[in-house]
Coordinates of C-alpha atoms in Angstrom, one line a residue:
Chain U
M15 CA 14.4 7.6 -2.9
A16 CA 11.7 10.2 -2.5
E17 CA 11.6 10.7 -6.2
I18 CA 11.1 7.0 -6.8
H19 CA 8.2 6.9 -4.3
Q20 CA 6.7 9.9 -6.0
L21 CA 7.0 8.2 -9.4
Y22 CA 5.2 5.1 -8.2
G23 CA 2.7 7.1 -6.3
A24 CA 1.8 9.2 -9.3
Q25 CA 1.9 6.6 -12.1
S26 CA -1.3 4.8 -11.2
H27 CA -3.3 8.1 -10.8
F28 CA -2.2 8.9 -14.4
I29 CA -3.4 5.7 -16.1
D30 CA -6.4 5.3 -13.9
N31 CA -7.7 8.8 -14.6
G32 CA -7.1 8.7 -18.3
L33 CA -4.0 10.9 -18.4
A34 CA -2.4 8.7 -21.0
R35 CA 0.5 11.0 -22.0
A36 CA 1.5 11.6 -18.4
W37 CA 1.5 7.8 -17.8
A38 CA 3.6 7.2 -20.9
G39 CA 6.0 10.0 -19.7
T40 CA 7.0 7.9 -16.7
F41 CA 8.7 5.6 -19.3
T42 CA 11.7 6.5 -21.4
A43 CA 10.9 7.3 -25.1
D44 CA 11.9 3.8 -26.0
G45 CA 10.3 2.3 -22.9
Q46 CA 8.8 -1.2 -23.0
F47 CA 5.8 -2.7 -21.1
R48 CA 5.3 -6.4 -21.0
S49 CA 2.4 -8.0 -19.3
P50 CA 0.8 -11.5 -19.8
S51 CA -2.6 -9.8 -19.5
Y52 CA -2.1 -8.2 -23.0
P53 CA -1.3 -9.9 -26.3
A54 CA 2.1 -8.3 -27.1
P55 CA 4.7 -6.0 -25.6
V56 CA 4.1 -2.3 -25.8
N57 CA 7.1 -0.5 -27.2
G58 CA 7.9 3.2 -27.2
A59 CA 6.1 6.4 -26.3
S60 CA 3.4 6.4 -29.0
E61 CA 2.4 2.8 -28.3
L62 CA 2.4 3.5 -24.5
V63 CA 0.1 6.4 -25.0
A64 CA -2.3 4.3 -27.1
F65 CA -2.1 1.5 -24.6
A66 CA -3.1 3.8 -21.7
E67 CA -5.9 5.3 -23.7
R68 CA -7.3 1.8 -24.5
F69 CA -7.0 0.8 -20.9
F70 CA -9.0 3.8 -19.7
A71 CA -11.6 3.5 -22.5
A72 CA -12.1 -0.2 -21.8
G73 CA -13.0 0.6 -18.1
R74 CA -15.3 3.4 -19.1
D75 CA -17.1 1.3 -21.7
A76 CA -17.5 -1.5 -19.2
G77 CA -18.9 1.0 -16.6
E78 CA -16.1 0.3 -14.2
T79 CA -13.5 2.3 -12.4
V80 CA -10.2 0.3 -12.4
R81 CA -7.3 1.1 -10.0
H82 CA -3.7 0.0 -10.0
V83 CA -2.9 -0.3 -6.3
V84 CA 0.9 -0.4 -5.8
T85 CA 2.5 -1.6 -2.6
N86 CA 5.8 -3.0 -1.3
T87 CA 8.1 -0.9 -3.5
Y88 CA 11.7 -2.2 -3.3
V89 CA 14.4 -0.3 -5.0
T90 CA 17.9 -1.7 -5.8
R91 CA 20.7 0.3 -7.4
T92 CA 22.2 -1.6 -10.2
G93 CA 24.5 1.1 -11.5
P94 CA 25.2 4.9 -11.3
E95 CA 22.3 5.6 -13.6
C96 CA 20.3 2.4 -13.2
L97 CA 17.8 1.0 -10.7
T98 CA 15.5 -1.9 -10.5
V99 CA 12.2 -1.7 -8.7
Q100 CA 10.0 -4.5 -7.6
A101 CA 6.5 -3.9 -6.3
Y102 CA 3.2 -5.6 -5.8
L103 CA 0.3 -4.4 -7.9
Q104 CA -3.4 -5.2 -7.3
I105 CA -6.0 -4.5 -9.9
V106 CA -9.2 -3.4 -8.2
A107 CA -12.4 -2.8 -10.3
T108 CA -15.6 -1.2 -9.2
P109 CA -18.7 -1.0 -11.3
A110 CA -21.0 2.0 -10.9
G111 CA -23.3 1.2 -8.0
G112 CA -21.6 -2.1 -7.3
P113 CA -19.1 -3.7 -5.0
S114 CA -15.3 -3.3 -5.5
R115 CA -13.4 -6.5 -6.3
L116 CA -9.8 -7.6 -6.3
V117 CA -9.4 -8.6 -10.0
R118 CA -5.8 -9.7 -9.9
Q119 CA -2.6 -9.8 -7.8
T120 CA 0.5 -9.2 -9.8
T121 CA 4.2 -8.3 -9.3
I122 CA 6.0 -5.7 -11.3
S123 CA 9.7 -5.8 -12.1
D124 CA 11.1 -2.5 -13.5
E125 CA 14.4 -1.3 -14.9
L126 CA 14.8 2.5 -14.4
V127 CA 17.4 4.8 -15.9
A128 CA 18.3 8.4 -15.2
D129 CA 16.9 10.2 -18.2
G130 CA 17.1 14.0 -18.6
G131 CA 17.3 14.6 -14.8
R132 CA 14.5 12.2 -13.9
W133 CA 14.2 8.5 -13.3
R134 CA 12.1 6.8 -15.9
I135 CA 11.1 3.2 -16.6
R136 CA 13.0 1.6 -19.5
C137 CA 11.4 -1.8 -19.1
R138 CA 8.4 -3.0 -17.0
T139 CA 7.6 -6.7 -16.8
V140 CA 4.3 -7.7 -15.0
H141 CA 3.9 -11.2 -13.6
R142 CA 0.5 -12.5 -12.7
D143 CA 0.3 -14.6 -9.5
D144 CA -2.3 -16.8 -11.1
Q145 CA 0.3 -17.8 -13.8
R146 CA 3.1 -18.7 -11.4
P147 CA 4.5 -22.2 -11.9
P148 CA 3.7 -24.3 -8.8
H149 CA 7.4 -25.0 -8.1
G150 CA 9.2 -21.9 -9.0
R151 CA 9.3 -18.2 -8.5
Chain N
M12 CA 13.2 7.0 7.0
A13 CA 14.2 5.9 3.5
E14 CA 16.0 2.9 4.9
I15 CA 12.9 1.9 6.9
H16 CA 10.7 2.1 3.8
Q17 CA 13.2 0.0 1.9
L18 CA 13.3 -2.6 4.7
Y19 CA 9.5 -2.9 4.6
G20 CA 9.4 -2.8 0.8
A21 CA 12.0 -5.6 0.5
Q22 CA 10.9 -7.9 3.3
S23 CA 7.8 -9.3 1.7
H24 CA 9.5 -10.0 -1.5
F25 CA 12.1 -12.1 0.4
I26 CA 9.6 -14.4 2.2
D27 CA 7.1 -14.5 -0.7
N28 CA 9.8 -15.6 -3.2
G29 CA 11.4 -18.2 -0.9
L30 CA 14.5 -16.2 0.0
A31 CA 14.4 -17.4 3.6
R32 CA 17.8 -16.3 4.7
A33 CA 17.3 -12.8 3.3
W34 CA 14.0 -12.6 5.2
A35 CA 15.6 -13.8 8.4
G36 CA 18.3 -11.2 7.9
T37 CA 15.8 -8.4 8.3
F38 CA 15.6 -9.5 12.0
T39 CA 18.4 -9.3 14.6
A40 CA 20.2 -12.6 15.3
D41 CA 18.0 -13.0 18.4
G42 CA 14.9 -11.7 16.6
Q43 CA 11.5 -12.9 17.6
F44 CA 8.3 -13.3 15.5
R45 CA 5.0 -13.8 17.2
S46 CA 1.8 -14.4 15.3
P47 CA -1.5 -16.0 16.4
S48 CA -1.6 -17.7 13.0
Y49 CA 1.3 -20.0 14.1
P50 CA 1.4 -22.2 17.2
A51 CA 4.5 -20.7 18.9
P52 CA 6.8 -17.7 18.8
V53 CA 9.8 -18.1 16.4
N54 CA 13.0 -17.2 18.1
G55 CA 16.4 -16.4 16.6
A56 CA 18.0 -16.6 13.1
S57 CA 17.9 -20.4 12.5
E58 CA 14.2 -20.7 13.5
L59 CA 13.4 -17.6 11.4
V60 CA 15.0 -19.2 8.4
A61 CA 13.1 -22.5 8.9
F62 CA 9.9 -20.6 9.4
A63 CA 10.3 -18.7 6.1
E64 CA 11.2 -22.0 4.3
R65 CA 8.1 -23.7 5.7
F66 CA 5.9 -20.7 4.7
F67 CA 7.1 -20.8 1.1
A68 CA 6.9 -24.6 0.9
A69 CA 3.3 -24.6 2.2
G70 CA 2.2 -22.2 -0.5
R71 CA 4.0 -24.2 -3.2
D72 CA 2.6 -27.5 -2.0
A73 CA -0.9 -25.9 -2.0
G74 CA -0.4 -24.6 -5.5
E75 CA -0.8 -21.0 -4.4
T76 CA 1.2 -17.9 -4.5
V77 CA 0.9 -16.0 -1.2
R78 CA 1.8 -12.3 -0.8
H79 CA 2.4 -10.1 2.2
V80 CA 1.0 -6.8 1.2
V81 CA 2.3 -4.1 3.6
T82 CA 0.7 -0.6 3.8
N83 CA 0.4 2.3 6.3
T84 CA 3.9 2.1 7.6
Y85 CA 4.2 4.4 10.7
V86 CA 7.6 4.9 12.3
T87 CA 8.1 6.2 15.9
R88 CA 11.5 6.8 17.4
T89 CA 11.6 5.4 20.9
G90 CA 15.3 6.0 21.6
P91 CA 18.6 6.8 19.8
E92 CA 18.9 3.3 18.5
C93 CA 15.3 2.1 18.8
L94 CA 12.2 2.5 16.6
T95 CA 8.7 1.1 16.6
V96 CA 6.9 0.5 13.4
Q97 CA 3.2 -0.2 12.9
A98 CA 1.8 -1.3 9.6
Y99 CA -1.1 -3.0 8.0
L100 CA -0.5 -6.4 6.4
Q101 CA -2.8 -8.2 4.1
I102 CA -2.3 -11.8 3.2
V103 CA -3.4 -12.4 -0.4
A104 CA -3.4 -15.8 -2.0
T105 CA -3.8 -16.8 -5.6
P106 CA -4.1 -20.4 -6.8
A107 CA -2.6 -21.3 -10.2
G108 CA -5.3 -20.4 -12.7
G109 CA -7.7 -19.1 -10.1
P110 CA -8.8 -15.8 -8.6
S111 CA -6.9 -13.9 -5.9
R112 CA -8.4 -13.6 -2.5
L113 CA -7.8 -11.5 0.6
V114 CA -7.1 -14.2 3.2
R115 CA -6.6 -12.1 6.2
Q116 CA -6.2 -8.5 7.4
T117 CA -3.6 -8.0 10.1
T118 CA -1.6 -5.4 11.9
I119 CA 2.1 -5.7 12.6
S120 CA 3.8 -4.0 15.5
D121 CA 7.6 -4.1 15.4
E122 CA 10.5 -3.1 17.6
L123 CA 13.6 -2.2 15.6
V124 CA 17.2 -1.6 16.7
A125 CA 20.3 -0.2 15.1
D126 CA 22.4 -3.4 14.5
G127 CA 25.7 -3.3 12.7
G128 CA 24.8 -0.1 10.8
R129 CA 21.4 -1.3 9.7
W130 CA 17.9 -1.2 11.3
R131 CA 16.7 -4.7 12.1
I132 CA 13.6 -6.1 13.7
R133 CA 14.1 -7.4 17.2
C134 CA 10.5 -8.3 17.8
R135 CA 7.5 -8.5 15.5
T136 CA 4.0 -9.1 16.9
V137 CA 1.2 -9.8 14.4
H138 CA -2.4 -9.1 15.4
R139 CA -5.3 -10.6 13.3
D140 CA -8.3 -8.4 12.8
D141 CA -10.6 -11.4 13.1
Q142 CA -9.3 -12.0 16.6
R143 CA -9.8 -8.5 17.9
P144 CA -11.9 -8.2 21.1
P145 CA -15.1 -6.4 20.3
H146 CA -14.5 -3.6 22.8
G147 CA -10.7 -3.0 22.7
R148 CA -7.8 -2.5 20.5
Chain F
M8 CA 8.4 14.1 1.8
A9 CA 9.3 11.8 4.7
E10 CA 7.0 13.9 6.9
I11 CA 4.1 13.4 4.4
H12 CA 4.6 9.7 4.3
Q13 CA 4.6 9.6 8.1
L14 CA 1.4 11.6 8.2
Y15 CA -0.4 9.2 5.9
G16 CA 1.1 6.2 7.6
A17 CA 0.0 7.4 11.0
Q18 CA -3.4 8.7 10.2
S19 CA -5.2 5.5 9.6
H20 CA -3.8 3.9 12.8
F21 CA -5.3 6.8 14.7
I22 CA -8.8 6.6 13.5
D23 CA -8.9 2.8 13.3
N24 CA -7.7 2.4 16.9
G25 CA -10.1 4.9 18.3
L26 CA -7.5 7.7 18.9
A27 CA -10.0 10.3 17.8
R28 CA -8.1 13.4 19.0
A29 CA -4.8 12.3 17.3
W30 CA -6.7 11.7 14.1
A31 CA -8.4 15.2 14.3
G32 CA -4.9 16.6 15.0
T33 CA -3.8 15.6 11.5
F34 CA -6.2 18.3 10.2
T35 CA -5.9 22.1 10.8
A36 CA -8.2 23.5 13.5
D37 CA -10.6 24.6 10.7
G38 CA -10.1 21.4 8.7
Q39 CA -12.8 20.0 6.6
F40 CA -13.6 16.4 5.7
R41 CA -16.1 15.6 2.9
S42 CA -17.1 12.1 2.0
P43 CA -20.1 10.9 0.1
S44 CA -20.3 8.0 2.6
Y45 CA -21.5 10.5 5.3
P46 CA -24.4 12.8 5.1
A47 CA -22.7 16.2 5.6
P48 CA -19.2 17.7 5.6
V49 CA -17.3 17.6 8.9
N50 CA -16.0 21.0 9.8
G51 CA -13.4 21.9 12.4
A52 CA -11.6 20.1 15.2
S53 CA -14.5 19.3 17.6
E54 CA -16.6 17.9 14.8
L55 CA -13.6 15.9 13.5
V56 CA -13.1 14.4 16.9
A57 CA -16.7 13.5 17.2
F58 CA -16.7 12.0 13.7
A59 CA -13.7 9.8 14.5
E60 CA -15.3 8.7 17.8
R61 CA -18.5 7.7 15.9
F62 CA -16.6 5.8 13.3
F63 CA -14.8 3.7 15.9
A64 CA -17.9 3.1 18.0
A65 CA -19.9 2.0 14.9
G66 CA -17.3 -0.7 14.1
R67 CA -17.2 -1.8 17.7
D68 CA -21.0 -2.0 17.9
A69 CA -21.1 -4.0 14.7
G70 CA -18.4 -6.4 16.1
E71 CA -16.1 -5.4 13.2
T72 CA -12.5 -4.1 12.9
V73 CA -12.4 -1.5 10.1
R74 CA -9.2 -0.4 8.5
H75 CA -8.3 2.5 6.2
V76 CA -5.7 1.0 3.9
V77 CA -3.8 3.9 2.1
T78 CA -1.7 3.4 -1.0
N79 CA -0.4 5.4 -4.0
T80 CA 0.4 8.6 -2.2
Y81 CA 1.2 11.3 -4.7
V82 CA 2.3 14.7 -3.4
T83 CA 2.2 17.9 -5.5
R84 CA 3.6 21.2 -4.2
T85 CA 1.1 24.0 -5.0
G86 CA 2.8 26.8 -3.1
P87 CA 5.5 27.5 -0.6
E88 CA 3.2 26.4 2.2
C89 CA 0.7 24.3 0.3
L90 CA 0.6 20.8 -1.0
T91 CA -2.0 18.6 -2.6
V92 CA -1.9 14.8 -1.9
Q93 CA -3.8 12.2 -3.9
A94 CA -4.0 8.6 -2.6
Y95 CA -6.1 5.5 -2.9
L96 CA -8.0 4.3 0.2
Q97 CA -9.5 0.9 0.7
I98 CA -11.9 0.3 3.5
V99 CA -11.4 -3.3 4.8
A100 CA -13.7 -4.7 7.4
T101 CA -13.3 -7.9 9.5
P102 CA -15.9 -9.3 11.8
A103 CA -14.7 -11.2 14.9
G104 CA -14.1 -14.7 13.8
G105 CA -15.0 -14.0 10.2
P106 CA -13.4 -13.3 6.8
S107 CA -12.0 -9.9 5.9
R108 CA -13.7 -8.1 3.0
L109 CA -12.9 -5.1 0.8
V110 CA -15.9 -2.8 1.6
R111 CA -15.1 0.0 -0.7
Q112 CA -12.4 1.4 -3.0
T113 CA -12.0 5.2 -2.8
T114 CA -9.7 8.1 -3.8
I115 CA -8.7 10.8 -1.4
S116 CA -7.8 14.3 -2.6
D117 CA -6.3 16.5 0.2
E118 CA -5.1 20.1 0.5
L119 CA -2.4 20.5 3.1
V120 CA -0.9 23.6 4.6
A121 CA 2.2 24.2 6.8
D122 CA 0.6 24.8 10.2
G123 CA 2.8 25.5 13.3
G124 CA 5.8 23.6 11.9
R125 CA 3.8 20.6 10.6
W126 CA 1.9 19.7 7.5
R127 CA -1.8 19.4 8.3
I128 CA -4.8 18.7 6.1
R129 CA -7.0 21.7 5.5
C130 CA -9.5 19.9 3.3
R131 CA -10.0 16.2 2.4
T132 CA -12.4 15.1 -0.2
V133 CA -13.2 11.4 -0.6
H134 CA -14.5 10.0 -3.9
R135 CA -16.1 6.6 -4.1
D136 CA -15.3 4.5 -7.1
D137 CA -18.8 3.1 -7.1
Q138 CA -20.1 6.6 -7.6
R139 CA -17.9 7.6 -10.5
P140 CA -19.8 8.8 -13.6
P141 CA -19.3 6.3 -16.4
H142 CA -17.7 8.9 -18.7
G143 CA -15.7 11.2 -16.5
R144 CA -13.1 11.2 -13.7

């Protein structure tokens, strides 16, 4: 459990600080990232690195610091070497010299596997609260 | 400690996703929930289930997704089978197609007991920061 | 790890509730606190107590409750008796009878040492996201 909390504690610092390879390394080599905020799923280590690099460059070019604020981490064991993790994720952006704002409230739903002595994310799916159907979950 | 973090990680997902019985099950059978945002204390399992069902239906009817964002969990052992937990709780609401907003910043103050091999909440008291007296805590 | 999470869980409750000595006690006796939101570094236990007292009094005098919302705690061991901890810190203020607002998104970077059987902060540096250079981290 401590290892999982470390993983989720660390991961946002990696992508938010431009450490694209470290962020991609929290996924398996064939890891997948799906988010409705981006046009297509991101598949595998090299695409994950490129995705994290683009994310950081976009904030820098916009003159903003963007943070992935993770809370409410909930771990469920689904097999001897498999976990699911649900969490809340706020995107908070701050322009240089300006006020911070809550850009988006989302939920992440991850599948993790034991991979070389560490837990890594095999598949992350992000759901945006502004795209929830009014009658479902 | 890991169990307590799991409890607080899981609990918001339960109520926010409409899993009213799972949410009520994080309280003891005679558990109490007191919040100044609601007219009266909620007492015992059946009232807790009904409260969680009303909470979820209200968001759905308003076309909003509402999240209980829990942070700053602080556990104090008060006896061999008793704990208190303090935490911060943000209520964040997002209308379909609209921006997320911080509705309310609150503090939760819980009494937990060992109950059938699990820690459960016997009494939760919510304090709203907008109702703090100017000179006290 | 559980002890570190407790430390970060507890610390905000201390300063936000006016428990200035308890907050200062999370630092070593020669602990240092540096934040660009304040004019000079705060050095050592008596200055840390006075700082926390001023923080709480300022909120009270302004009729506001101010919260230090800590997330994304990431612990790195740097020696047998040394750790670094990175975390995100939101400052959220709520006037009596008014809406809560996100005042500031910051990052904390701490050096901790084993001190009398407990982990304590020897040096905290706060970075404000609104003061980030556009091309660095």
